[in-house]
Amino acid sequence: QSSLDLCGVEKGFGILAFQAWIVKDHNQHILDGKEMAWLDSQLPGATVTESKNCYDLSSDPNRDIDNLHEGCKEMEGHALMVVAELSSNKKVVGVSLRGFGSEGGVKVGDSFANLFEATEHKRFLLNEPVNALGLSTDGKSMTFGRGPDFGVNIASRHVECNIGTSYVSPDTSSLRTMKDELCGAHNDGSQVKLLRFEAWLVPFKIPTESLTGDEQEWLSDTLGGKIDLGSPKACYSMDYFTADKSTKKLREACAGPLKPDAMMVTVSTL
């Protein structure tokens, strides 16, 4: 009976045609291990390979952005990473330390925000930190940049791609090329749509030491080989989350004349 159910006859049948297909397994997450490792290399302080999934569109039958806000609200010590797989087979990744906010039409400033395309290892640099990301006026779309350079509505699966305003490619000044690199296109000219969407909380920690041992050794040699960069503590230290970033604090912390055998060394992590 099983042969009859499967093949239509119990015996005496032959194969007229045979094909094999490679299809996507949508039980797997969007980014593969190599793509996550590459993102790790692009985001100092972040550990993408240890991320925690906080929202998955495939598990949200209502496709409600409020479920994303609720699931990903515990951002302390983490960056928010959203991953959008498009119908063009592109994987757009947005990373932020501040999130999208809760008010529609209001831009969130975030100098750490980044946009990536993971399959081709493309990075788009933020040149307008005050317009880094936010929500559309109706609060239903997540947006990066004021173009918006990239925007996605998880309810309608609508994608906006106007890269080149707040985010730019370091490799080209052509807006068309940038759009193709980030979002791709269909040969028939049809609209690129959202296929899958995930959000992740990425462990993020600003390095306590700005210079590694190898970097200290190189800088010491460059400065004549007699400079001790192993001081137990910097006289002033500022990180991304420091509220008061005034130079007055620097002057107060490192006040006083330098000793004859001392010099001031400043280190900036960009």
Short mmCIF file of N, CA, C and O in Angstrom, two decimals, residues 61-194:
data_model
loop_
_atom_site.label_atom_id
_atom_site.label_comp_id
_atom_site.label_asym_id
_atom_site.label_seq_id
_atom_site.Cartn_x
_atom_site.Cartn_y
_atom_site.Cartn_z
N PRO A 61 3.54 35.45 14.64
CA PRO A 61 2.46 35.40 13.64
C PRO A 61 1.79 36.75 13.41
O PRO A 61 1.20 36.98 12.34
N ASN A 62 1.89 37.66 14.38
CA ASN A 62 1.26 38.99 14.25
C ASN A 62 2.17 40.01 13.58
O ASN A 62 1.72 41.10 13.24
N ARG A 63 3.45 39.66 13.43
CA ARG A 63 4.44 40.56 12.82
C ARG A 63 4.33 41.96 13.43
O ARG A 63 4.26 42.98 12.73
N ASP A 64 4.37 42.00 14.75
CA ASP A 64 4.12 43.23 15.51
C ASP A 64 5.44 43.81 16.02
O ASP A 64 6.19 43.15 16.75
N ILE A 65 5.74 45.06 15.66
CA ILE A 65 6.99 45.68 16.07
C ILE A 65 7.07 45.84 17.59
O ILE A 65 8.16 45.89 18.17
N ASP A 66 5.92 45.90 18.26
CA ASP A 66 5.93 46.00 19.72
C ASP A 66 6.55 44.76 20.35
O ASP A 66 7.15 44.83 21.42
N ASN A 67 6.38 43.62 19.72
CA ASN A 67 7.00 42.39 20.23
C ASN A 67 8.51 42.46 20.15
O ASN A 67 9.22 41.95 21.02
N LEU A 68 9.03 43.13 19.12
CA LEU A 68 10.47 43.34 19.01
C LEU A 68 10.95 44.26 20.13
O LEU A 68 11.95 43.98 20.79
N HIS A 69 10.25 45.38 20.34
CA HIS A 69 10.64 46.32 21.40
C HIS A 69 10.66 45.62 22.76
O HIS A 69 11.57 45.82 23.56
N GLU A 70 9.67 44.79 23.02
CA GLU A 70 9.57 44.11 24.31
C GLU A 70 10.66 43.06 24.46
O GLU A 70 11.31 42.95 25.50
N GLY A 71 10.89 42.30 23.42
CA GLY A 71 11.86 41.21 23.51
C GLY A 71 13.30 41.67 23.60
O GLY A 71 14.15 40.96 24.13
N CYS A 72 13.58 42.87 23.08
CA CYS A 72 14.96 43.35 22.99
C CYS A 72 15.22 44.56 23.88
O CYS A 72 16.19 45.30 23.64
N LYS A 73 14.41 44.77 24.88
CA LYS A 73 14.52 46.00 25.68
C LYS A 73 15.67 45.97 26.68
O LYS A 73 16.14 47.02 27.11
N GLU A 74 16.15 44.78 27.06
CA GLU A 74 17.22 44.70 28.06
C GLU A 74 18.58 44.86 27.37
O GLU A 74 19.31 43.91 27.16
N MET A 75 18.93 46.11 27.05
CA MET A 75 20.13 46.36 26.26
C MET A 75 21.37 46.67 27.08
O MET A 75 22.46 46.83 26.52
N GLU A 76 21.25 46.74 28.39
CA GLU A 76 22.42 47.10 29.21
C GLU A 76 23.56 46.11 28.96
O GLU A 76 23.40 44.90 29.06
N GLY A 77 24.72 46.67 28.61
CA GLY A 77 25.88 45.83 28.33
C GLY A 77 25.83 45.17 26.96
O GLY A 77 26.65 44.29 26.68
N HIS A 78 24.89 45.59 26.11
CA HIS A 78 24.72 44.96 24.80
C HIS A 78 24.51 46.01 23.71
O HIS A 78 24.06 47.12 23.98
N ALA A 79 24.82 45.63 22.51
CA ALA A 79 24.42 46.36 21.33
C ALA A 79 23.24 45.62 20.69
O ALA A 79 23.10 44.40 20.86
N LEU A 80 22.38 46.36 20.01
CA LEU A 80 21.26 45.74 19.30
C LEU A 80 21.67 45.53 17.85
O LEU A 80 22.11 46.46 17.18
N MET A 81 21.53 44.31 17.37
CA MET A 81 21.85 43.98 15.98
C MET A 81 20.60 43.44 15.31
O MET A 81 20.00 42.48 15.79
N VAL A 82 20.17 44.08 14.22
CA VAL A 82 19.03 43.58 13.45
C VAL A 82 19.55 43.03 12.13
O VAL A 82 20.48 43.57 11.53
N VAL A 83 18.95 41.94 11.69
CA VAL A 83 19.39 41.25 10.47
C VAL A 83 18.18 41.04 9.57
O VAL A 83 17.20 40.43 9.97
N ALA A 84 18.26 41.59 8.35
CA ALA A 84 17.17 41.47 7.39
C ALA A 84 17.65 40.72 6.16
O ALA A 84 18.58 41.16 5.49
N GLU A 85 17.02 39.58 5.88
CA GLU A 85 17.31 38.85 4.66
C GLU A 85 16.30 39.28 3.61
O GLU A 85 15.09 39.19 3.83
N LEU A 86 16.80 39.74 2.46
CA LEU A 86 15.94 40.30 1.43
C LEU A 86 15.70 39.30 0.32
O LEU A 86 16.43 38.32 0.17
N SER A 87 14.69 39.58 -0.50
CA SER A 87 14.36 38.68 -1.62
C SER A 87 15.45 38.69 -2.68
O SER A 87 15.46 37.83 -3.57
N SER A 88 16.37 39.65 -2.61
CA SER A 88 17.51 39.71 -3.52
C SER A 88 18.67 38.84 -3.03
O SER A 88 19.75 38.86 -3.63
N ASN A 89 18.48 38.13 -1.92
CA ASN A 89 19.48 37.28 -1.26
C ASN A 89 20.54 38.09 -0.49
O ASN A 89 21.51 37.51 -0.01
N LYS A 90 20.34 39.39 -0.38
CA LYS A 90 21.22 40.20 0.45
C LYS A 90 20.83 40.05 1.92
O LYS A 90 19.68 39.81 2.26
N LYS A 91 21.84 40.20 2.79
CA LYS A 91 21.62 40.16 4.24
C LYS A 91 22.10 41.49 4.82
O LYS A 91 23.30 41.73 4.94
N VAL A 92 21.15 42.36 5.15
CA VAL A 92 21.48 43.69 5.67
C VAL A 92 21.51 43.63 7.19
O VAL A 92 20.57 43.14 7.83
N VAL A 93 22.60 44.12 7.77
CA VAL A 93 22.80 44.08 9.22
C VAL A 93 22.95 45.51 9.73
O VAL A 93 23.77 46.28 9.22
N GLY A 94 22.16 45.86 10.73
CA GLY A 94 22.28 47.16 11.39
C GLY A 94 22.61 46.96 12.85
O GLY A 94 22.03 46.11 13.51
N VAL A 95 23.56 47.75 13.35
CA VAL A 95 24.02 47.62 14.73
C VAL A 95 23.93 48.97 15.43
O VAL A 95 24.26 50.01 14.84
N SER A 96 23.47 48.97 16.68
CA SER A 96 23.31 50.21 17.43
C SER A 96 23.53 49.96 18.91
O SER A 96 23.21 48.88 19.42
N LEU A 97 24.03 50.98 19.61
CA LEU A 97 24.13 50.90 21.06
C LEU A 97 22.91 51.51 21.75
O LEU A 97 22.71 51.30 22.95
N ARG A 98 22.09 52.24 21.02
CA ARG A 98 20.98 52.96 21.64
C ARG A 98 19.61 52.44 21.25
O ARG A 98 18.61 52.76 21.88
N GLY A 99 19.52 51.65 20.20
CA GLY A 99 18.22 51.15 19.78
C GLY A 99 17.44 52.20 18.99
O GLY A 99 17.91 53.31 18.75
N PHE A 100 16.21 51.84 18.60
CA PHE A 100 15.42 52.67 17.70
C PHE A 100 14.58 53.71 18.42
O PHE A 100 13.95 54.54 17.77
N GLY A 101 14.56 53.68 19.74
CA GLY A 101 13.70 54.60 20.47
C GLY A 101 12.26 54.11 20.45
O GLY A 101 11.94 53.04 19.91
N SER A 102 11.37 54.91 21.01
CA SER A 102 9.96 54.50 21.10
C SER A 102 9.01 55.50 20.46
O SER A 102 7.81 55.25 20.39
N GLU A 103 9.53 56.62 19.98
CA GLU A 103 8.68 57.67 19.43
C GLU A 103 8.86 57.77 17.92
O GLU A 103 9.98 57.93 17.42
N GLY A 104 7.77 57.68 17.19
CA GLY A 104 7.83 57.75 15.74
C GLY A 104 8.30 59.10 15.23
O GLY A 104 7.96 60.15 15.79
N GLY A 105 9.09 59.08 14.18
CA GLY A 105 9.55 60.32 13.56
C GLY A 105 10.72 61.00 14.24
O GLY A 105 11.15 62.07 13.82
N VAL A 106 11.24 60.41 15.30
CA VAL A 106 12.34 61.00 16.05
C VAL A 106 13.62 60.21 15.80
O VAL A 106 13.65 58.99 15.98
N LYS A 107 14.68 60.90 15.36
CA LYS A 107 15.95 60.24 15.10
C LYS A 107 16.73 60.06 16.40
O LYS A 107 16.70 60.91 17.29
N VAL A 108 17.42 58.93 16.49
CA VAL A 108 18.25 58.61 17.64
C VAL A 108 19.71 58.79 17.24
O VAL A 108 20.17 58.18 16.28
N GLY A 109 20.43 59.64 17.97
CA GLY A 109 21.84 59.83 17.70
C GLY A 109 22.66 58.68 18.26
O GLY A 109 22.45 58.26 19.40
N ASP A 110 23.57 58.16 17.47
CA ASP A 110 24.37 57.01 17.92
C ASP A 110 25.62 56.92 17.04
O ASP A 110 25.55 56.44 15.90
N SER A 111 26.74 57.39 17.55
CA SER A 111 27.96 57.39 16.74
C SER A 111 28.55 56.00 16.55
O SER A 111 29.47 55.81 15.75
N PHE A 112 28.00 55.00 17.24
CA PHE A 112 28.46 53.63 17.09
C PHE A 112 27.69 52.89 15.99
O PHE A 112 28.10 51.82 15.55
N ALA A 113 26.56 53.44 15.55
CA ALA A 113 25.68 52.74 14.60
C ALA A 113 26.43 52.39 13.32
O ALA A 113 27.27 53.15 12.84
N ASN A 114 26.12 51.21 12.78
CA ASN A 114 26.77 50.72 11.56
C ASN A 114 25.75 50.01 10.68
O ASN A 114 24.78 49.43 11.19
N LEU A 115 25.99 50.02 9.38
CA LEU A 115 25.23 49.22 8.43
C LEU A 115 26.19 48.31 7.67
O LEU A 115 27.28 48.75 7.26
N PHE A 116 25.80 47.06 7.48
CA PHE A 116 26.62 46.08 6.77
C PHE A 116 25.77 45.29 5.80
O PHE A 116 24.56 45.15 5.99
N GLU A 117 26.42 44.74 4.78
CA GLU A 117 25.82 43.69 3.96
C GLU A 117 26.72 42.48 4.14
O GLU A 117 27.88 42.49 3.77
N ALA A 118 26.17 41.42 4.74
CA ALA A 118 27.00 40.32 5.24
C ALA A 118 27.49 39.37 4.16
O ALA A 118 28.59 38.82 4.28
N THR A 119 26.72 39.12 3.10
CA THR A 119 27.13 38.10 2.13
C THR A 119 28.37 38.52 1.34
O THR A 119 29.19 37.68 0.97
N GLU A 120 28.51 39.82 1.07
CA GLU A 120 29.66 40.31 0.31
C GLU A 120 30.65 41.08 1.18
O GLU A 120 31.59 41.69 0.68
N HIS A 121 30.42 41.05 2.50
CA HIS A 121 31.32 41.71 3.46
C HIS A 121 31.50 43.20 3.14
O HIS A 121 32.62 43.70 3.05
N LYS A 122 30.37 43.91 3.03
CA LYS A 122 30.40 45.34 2.75
C LYS A 122 30.01 46.13 4.00
O LYS A 122 29.06 45.77 4.70
N ARG A 123 30.75 47.20 4.25
CA ARG A 123 30.45 48.06 5.39
C ARG A 123 30.12 49.46 4.88
O ARG A 123 30.76 49.96 3.96
N PHE A 124 29.12 50.09 5.50
CA PHE A 124 28.72 51.43 5.13
C PHE A 124 28.92 52.34 6.33
O PHE A 124 28.41 52.08 7.41
N LEU A 125 29.68 53.41 6.13
CA LEU A 125 30.13 54.25 7.22
C LEU A 125 29.10 55.33 7.55
O LEU A 125 28.51 55.94 6.65
N LEU A 126 28.91 55.58 8.82
CA LEU A 126 27.97 56.60 9.30
C LEU A 126 28.64 57.97 9.24
O LEU A 126 29.68 58.18 9.85
N ASN A 127 28.05 58.90 8.50
CA ASN A 127 28.61 60.25 8.46
C ASN A 127 27.68 61.30 9.06
O ASN A 127 28.00 62.49 9.05
N GLU A 128 26.52 60.86 9.57
CA GLU A 128 25.60 61.76 10.27
C GLU A 128 25.12 61.08 11.56
O GLU A 128 24.01 60.54 11.62
N PRO A 129 25.95 61.08 12.60
CA PRO A 129 25.59 60.37 13.84
C PRO A 129 24.27 60.82 14.45
O PRO A 129 23.57 60.01 15.07
N VAL A 130 23.89 62.09 14.27
CA VAL A 130 22.63 62.57 14.87
C VAL A 130 21.41 61.96 14.19
O VAL A 130 20.31 61.96 14.73
N ASN A 131 21.59 61.44 12.98
CA ASN A 131 20.49 60.82 12.24
C ASN A 131 20.69 59.30 12.10
O ASN A 131 20.24 58.70 11.13
N ALA A 132 21.36 58.71 13.07
CA ALA A 132 21.78 57.31 12.94
C ALA A 132 20.64 56.35 12.69
O ALA A 132 20.70 55.53 11.77
N LEU A 133 19.58 56.42 13.47
CA LEU A 133 18.47 55.48 13.32
C LEU A 133 17.24 56.01 14.01
O LEU A 133 17.27 57.07 14.64
N GLY A 134 16.13 55.29 13.89
CA GLY A 134 14.89 55.72 14.52
C GLY A 134 13.71 54.93 14.01
O GLY A 134 13.87 53.85 13.42
N LEU A 135 12.53 55.48 14.21
CA LEU A 135 11.29 54.87 13.73
C LEU A 135 10.62 55.83 12.74
O LEU A 135 10.79 57.05 12.82
N SER A 136 9.87 55.27 11.79
CA SER A 136 9.12 56.11 10.85
C SER A 136 8.06 56.90 11.61
O SER A 136 7.80 56.65 12.80
N THR A 137 7.45 57.87 10.94
CA THR A 137 6.47 58.75 11.59
C THR A 137 5.33 57.95 12.23
O THR A 137 4.87 58.28 13.33
N ASP A 138 4.89 56.88 11.56
CA ASP A 138 3.81 56.07 12.13
C ASP A 138 4.30 55.02 13.12
O ASP A 138 3.50 54.27 13.69
N GLY A 139 5.63 54.97 13.33
CA GLY A 139 6.19 54.05 14.32
C GLY A 139 6.25 52.60 13.89
O GLY A 139 6.61 51.73 14.68
N LYS A 140 5.96 52.31 12.61
CA LYS A 140 5.87 50.91 12.17
C LYS A 140 7.11 50.42 11.45
O LYS A 140 7.29 49.22 11.26
N SER A 141 7.97 51.33 11.00
CA SER A 141 9.18 50.95 10.28
C SER A 141 10.42 51.34 11.06
O SER A 141 10.48 52.42 11.64
N MET A 142 11.41 50.44 11.07
CA MET A 142 12.71 50.76 11.64
C MET A 142 13.57 51.37 10.55
O MET A 142 13.63 50.84 9.43
N THR A 143 14.23 52.48 10.85
CA THR A 143 14.98 53.18 9.83
C THR A 143 16.40 53.46 10.29
O THR A 143 16.66 53.69 11.47
N PHE A 144 17.32 53.44 9.33
CA PHE A 144 18.70 53.86 9.53
C PHE A 144 18.95 55.06 8.62
O PHE A 144 18.78 54.96 7.39
N GLY A 145 19.34 56.19 9.20
CA GLY A 145 19.62 57.38 8.41
C GLY A 145 18.37 58.13 8.03
O GLY A 145 17.24 57.64 8.15
N ARG A 146 18.56 59.36 7.53
CA ARG A 146 17.41 60.21 7.22
C ARG A 146 16.87 60.00 5.82
O ARG A 146 15.88 60.61 5.44
N GLY A 147 17.48 59.15 5.02
CA GLY A 147 16.99 58.87 3.66
C GLY A 147 15.57 58.34 3.58
O GLY A 147 14.78 58.85 2.81
N PRO A 148 15.13 57.29 4.31
CA PRO A 148 16.06 56.53 5.14
C PRO A 148 17.04 55.75 4.27
O PRO A 148 16.67 55.25 3.20
N ASP A 149 18.28 55.68 4.72
CA ASP A 149 19.28 54.92 3.98
C ASP A 149 18.88 53.45 3.89
O ASP A 149 19.11 52.80 2.88
N PHE A 150 18.29 52.95 4.99
CA PHE A 150 17.70 51.61 4.97
C PHE A 150 16.54 51.60 5.94
O PHE A 150 16.64 52.13 7.06
N GLY A 151 15.43 51.04 5.51
CA GLY A 151 14.26 50.95 6.37
C GLY A 151 13.51 49.66 6.10
O GLY A 151 13.51 49.15 4.98
N VAL A 152 12.88 49.14 7.13
CA VAL A 152 12.14 47.88 6.96
C VAL A 152 10.90 47.90 7.85
O VAL A 152 10.93 48.34 9.00
N ASN A 153 9.80 47.46 7.26
CA ASN A 153 8.53 47.31 7.96
C ASN A 153 8.24 45.82 8.05
O ASN A 153 7.98 45.18 7.03
N ILE A 154 8.31 45.26 9.26
CA ILE A 154 8.17 43.82 9.38
C ILE A 154 6.73 43.36 9.17
O ILE A 154 6.49 42.19 8.84
N ALA A 155 5.75 44.27 9.34
CA ALA A 155 4.36 43.88 9.15
C ALA A 155 4.02 43.73 7.66
O ALA A 155 3.39 42.75 7.25
N SER A 156 4.46 44.68 6.84
CA SER A 156 4.15 44.65 5.41
C SER A 156 5.27 44.03 4.58
O SER A 156 5.10 43.81 3.38
N ARG A 157 6.43 43.79 5.22
CA ARG A 157 7.63 43.28 4.56
C ARG A 157 8.18 44.28 3.52
O ARG A 157 8.90 43.90 2.61
N HIS A 158 7.83 45.53 3.70
CA HIS A 158 8.30 46.59 2.79
C HIS A 158 9.72 47.00 3.16
O HIS A 158 10.06 47.12 4.34
N VAL A 159 10.55 47.23 2.15
CA VAL A 159 11.95 47.63 2.35
C VAL A 159 12.21 48.95 1.64
O VAL A 159 11.78 49.14 0.49
N GLU A 160 12.87 49.87 2.32
CA GLU A 160 13.33 51.11 1.70
C GLU A 160 14.86 51.09 1.65
O GLU A 160 15.50 50.70 2.63
N CYS A 161 15.41 51.52 0.54
CA CYS A 161 16.86 51.50 0.37
C CYS A 161 17.31 52.75 -0.38
O CYS A 161 17.23 52.80 -1.61
N ASN A 162 17.72 53.76 0.38
CA ASN A 162 18.17 55.03 -0.20
C ASN A 162 19.54 55.38 0.34
O ASN A 162 19.79 56.51 0.77
N ILE A 163 20.42 54.40 0.35
CA ILE A 163 21.74 54.55 0.93
C ILE A 163 22.52 55.69 0.25
O ILE A 163 22.40 55.89 -0.96
N GLY A 164 23.30 56.41 1.04
CA GLY A 164 24.11 57.49 0.49
C GLY A 164 23.85 58.84 1.13
O GLY A 164 24.47 59.83 0.77
N THR A 165 22.93 58.88 2.09
CA THR A 165 22.62 60.14 2.78
C THR A 165 23.35 60.20 4.12
O THR A 165 24.27 60.99 4.30
N SER A 166 22.93 59.37 5.07
CA SER A 166 23.58 59.34 6.38
C SER A 166 24.65 58.26 6.48
O SER A 166 25.50 58.31 7.37
N TYR A 167 24.59 57.29 5.60
CA TYR A 167 25.59 56.21 5.54
C TYR A 167 26.14 56.17 4.11
O TYR A 167 25.38 56.31 3.15
N VAL A 168 27.45 55.96 4.00
CA VAL A 168 28.07 55.93 2.68
C VAL A 168 29.05 54.77 2.58
O VAL A 168 29.55 54.27 3.58
N SER A 169 29.31 54.36 1.35
CA SER A 169 30.29 53.31 1.10
C SER A 169 31.68 53.93 1.03
O SER A 169 31.86 54.98 0.42
N PRO A 170 32.68 53.28 1.64
CA PRO A 170 34.05 53.78 1.51
C PRO A 170 34.67 53.44 0.15
O PRO A 170 35.75 53.92 -0.17
N ASP A 171 33.96 52.63 -0.64
CA ASP A 171 34.53 52.13 -1.90
C ASP A 171 34.00 52.84 -3.14
O ASP A 171 34.62 52.75 -4.21
N THR A 172 32.86 53.52 -3.05
CA THR A 172 32.28 54.15 -4.23
C THR A 172 31.45 55.36 -3.83
O THR A 172 30.92 55.41 -2.72
N SER A 173 31.35 56.33 -4.75
CA SER A 173 30.49 57.50 -4.52
C SER A 173 29.20 57.39 -5.33
O SER A 173 28.34 58.27 -5.24
N SER A 174 29.05 56.32 -6.10
CA SER A 174 27.86 56.13 -6.92
C SER A 174 26.70 55.64 -6.06
O SER A 174 26.79 54.58 -5.41
N LEU A 175 25.61 56.40 -6.04
CA LEU A 175 24.45 56.02 -5.24
C LEU A 175 23.84 54.71 -5.75
O LEU A 175 23.38 53.88 -4.96
N ARG A 176 23.84 54.53 -7.06
CA ARG A 176 23.28 53.30 -7.63
C ARG A 176 24.11 52.08 -7.21
O ARG A 176 23.55 51.04 -6.85
N THR A 177 25.44 52.24 -7.25
CA THR A 177 26.30 51.12 -6.84
C THR A 177 26.11 50.81 -5.37
O THR A 177 26.05 49.64 -4.98
N MET A 178 26.02 51.86 -4.55
CA MET A 178 25.81 51.64 -3.11
C MET A 178 24.50 50.90 -2.86
O MET A 178 24.44 49.99 -2.03
N LYS A 179 23.45 51.28 -3.58
CA LYS A 179 22.15 50.62 -3.40
C LYS A 179 22.23 49.16 -3.80
O LYS A 179 21.68 48.28 -3.13
N ASP A 180 22.92 48.88 -4.91
CA ASP A 180 23.08 47.49 -5.34
C ASP A 180 23.89 46.70 -4.33
O ASP A 180 23.60 45.52 -4.07
N GLU A 181 24.93 47.31 -3.75
CA GLU A 181 25.77 46.61 -2.77
C GLU A 181 25.00 46.30 -1.49
O GLU A 181 25.19 45.24 -0.91
N LEU A 182 24.15 47.22 -1.05
CA LEU A 182 23.44 47.02 0.21
C LEU A 182 22.19 46.14 0.04
O LEU A 182 22.01 45.17 0.79
N CYS A 183 21.36 46.48 -0.93
CA CYS A 183 20.05 45.82 -1.04
C CYS A 183 19.89 44.93 -2.25
O CYS A 183 18.95 44.12 -2.30
N GLY A 184 20.76 45.06 -3.25
CA GLY A 184 20.61 44.26 -4.44
C GLY A 184 19.40 44.69 -5.27
O GLY A 184 18.76 45.70 -5.00
N ALA A 185 19.10 43.90 -6.29
CA ALA A 185 17.98 44.21 -7.18
C ALA A 185 17.53 42.94 -7.88
O ALA A 185 18.27 41.95 -7.96
N HIS A 186 16.28 42.96 -8.39
CA HIS A 186 15.76 41.86 -9.19
C HIS A 186 15.93 42.19 -10.67
O HIS A 186 15.78 43.34 -11.08
N ASN A 187 16.23 41.19 -11.47
CA ASN A 187 16.44 41.39 -12.90
C ASN A 187 15.21 41.97 -13.60
O ASN A 187 15.33 42.72 -14.58
N ASP A 188 14.02 41.64 -13.09
CA ASP A 188 12.80 42.13 -13.73
C ASP A 188 12.37 43.50 -13.21
O ASP A 188 11.33 44.03 -13.60
N GLY A 189 13.19 44.08 -12.30
CA GLY A 189 12.89 45.40 -11.78
C GLY A 189 11.86 45.44 -10.67
O GLY A 189 11.46 46.52 -10.21
N SER A 190 11.40 44.28 -10.21
CA SER A 190 10.38 44.23 -9.16
C SER A 190 10.96 44.68 -7.82
O SER A 190 12.18 44.67 -7.61
N GLN A 191 10.08 45.05 -6.92
CA GLN A 191 10.47 45.58 -5.62
C GLN A 191 11.14 44.51 -4.76
O GLN A 191 10.65 43.38 -4.64
N VAL A 192 12.27 44.87 -4.16
CA VAL A 192 12.93 43.98 -3.20
C VAL A 192 12.09 43.95 -1.93
O VAL A 192 11.70 44.99 -1.40
N LYS A 193 11.83 42.75 -1.42
CA LYS A 193 11.00 42.58 -0.22
C LYS A 193 11.78 41.92 0.91
O LYS A 193 12.85 41.34 0.69
N LEU A 194 11.22 42.01 2.09
CA LEU A 194 11.80 41.36 3.26
C LEU A 194 11.37 39.89 3.30
O LEU A 194 10.18 39.58 3.22
#
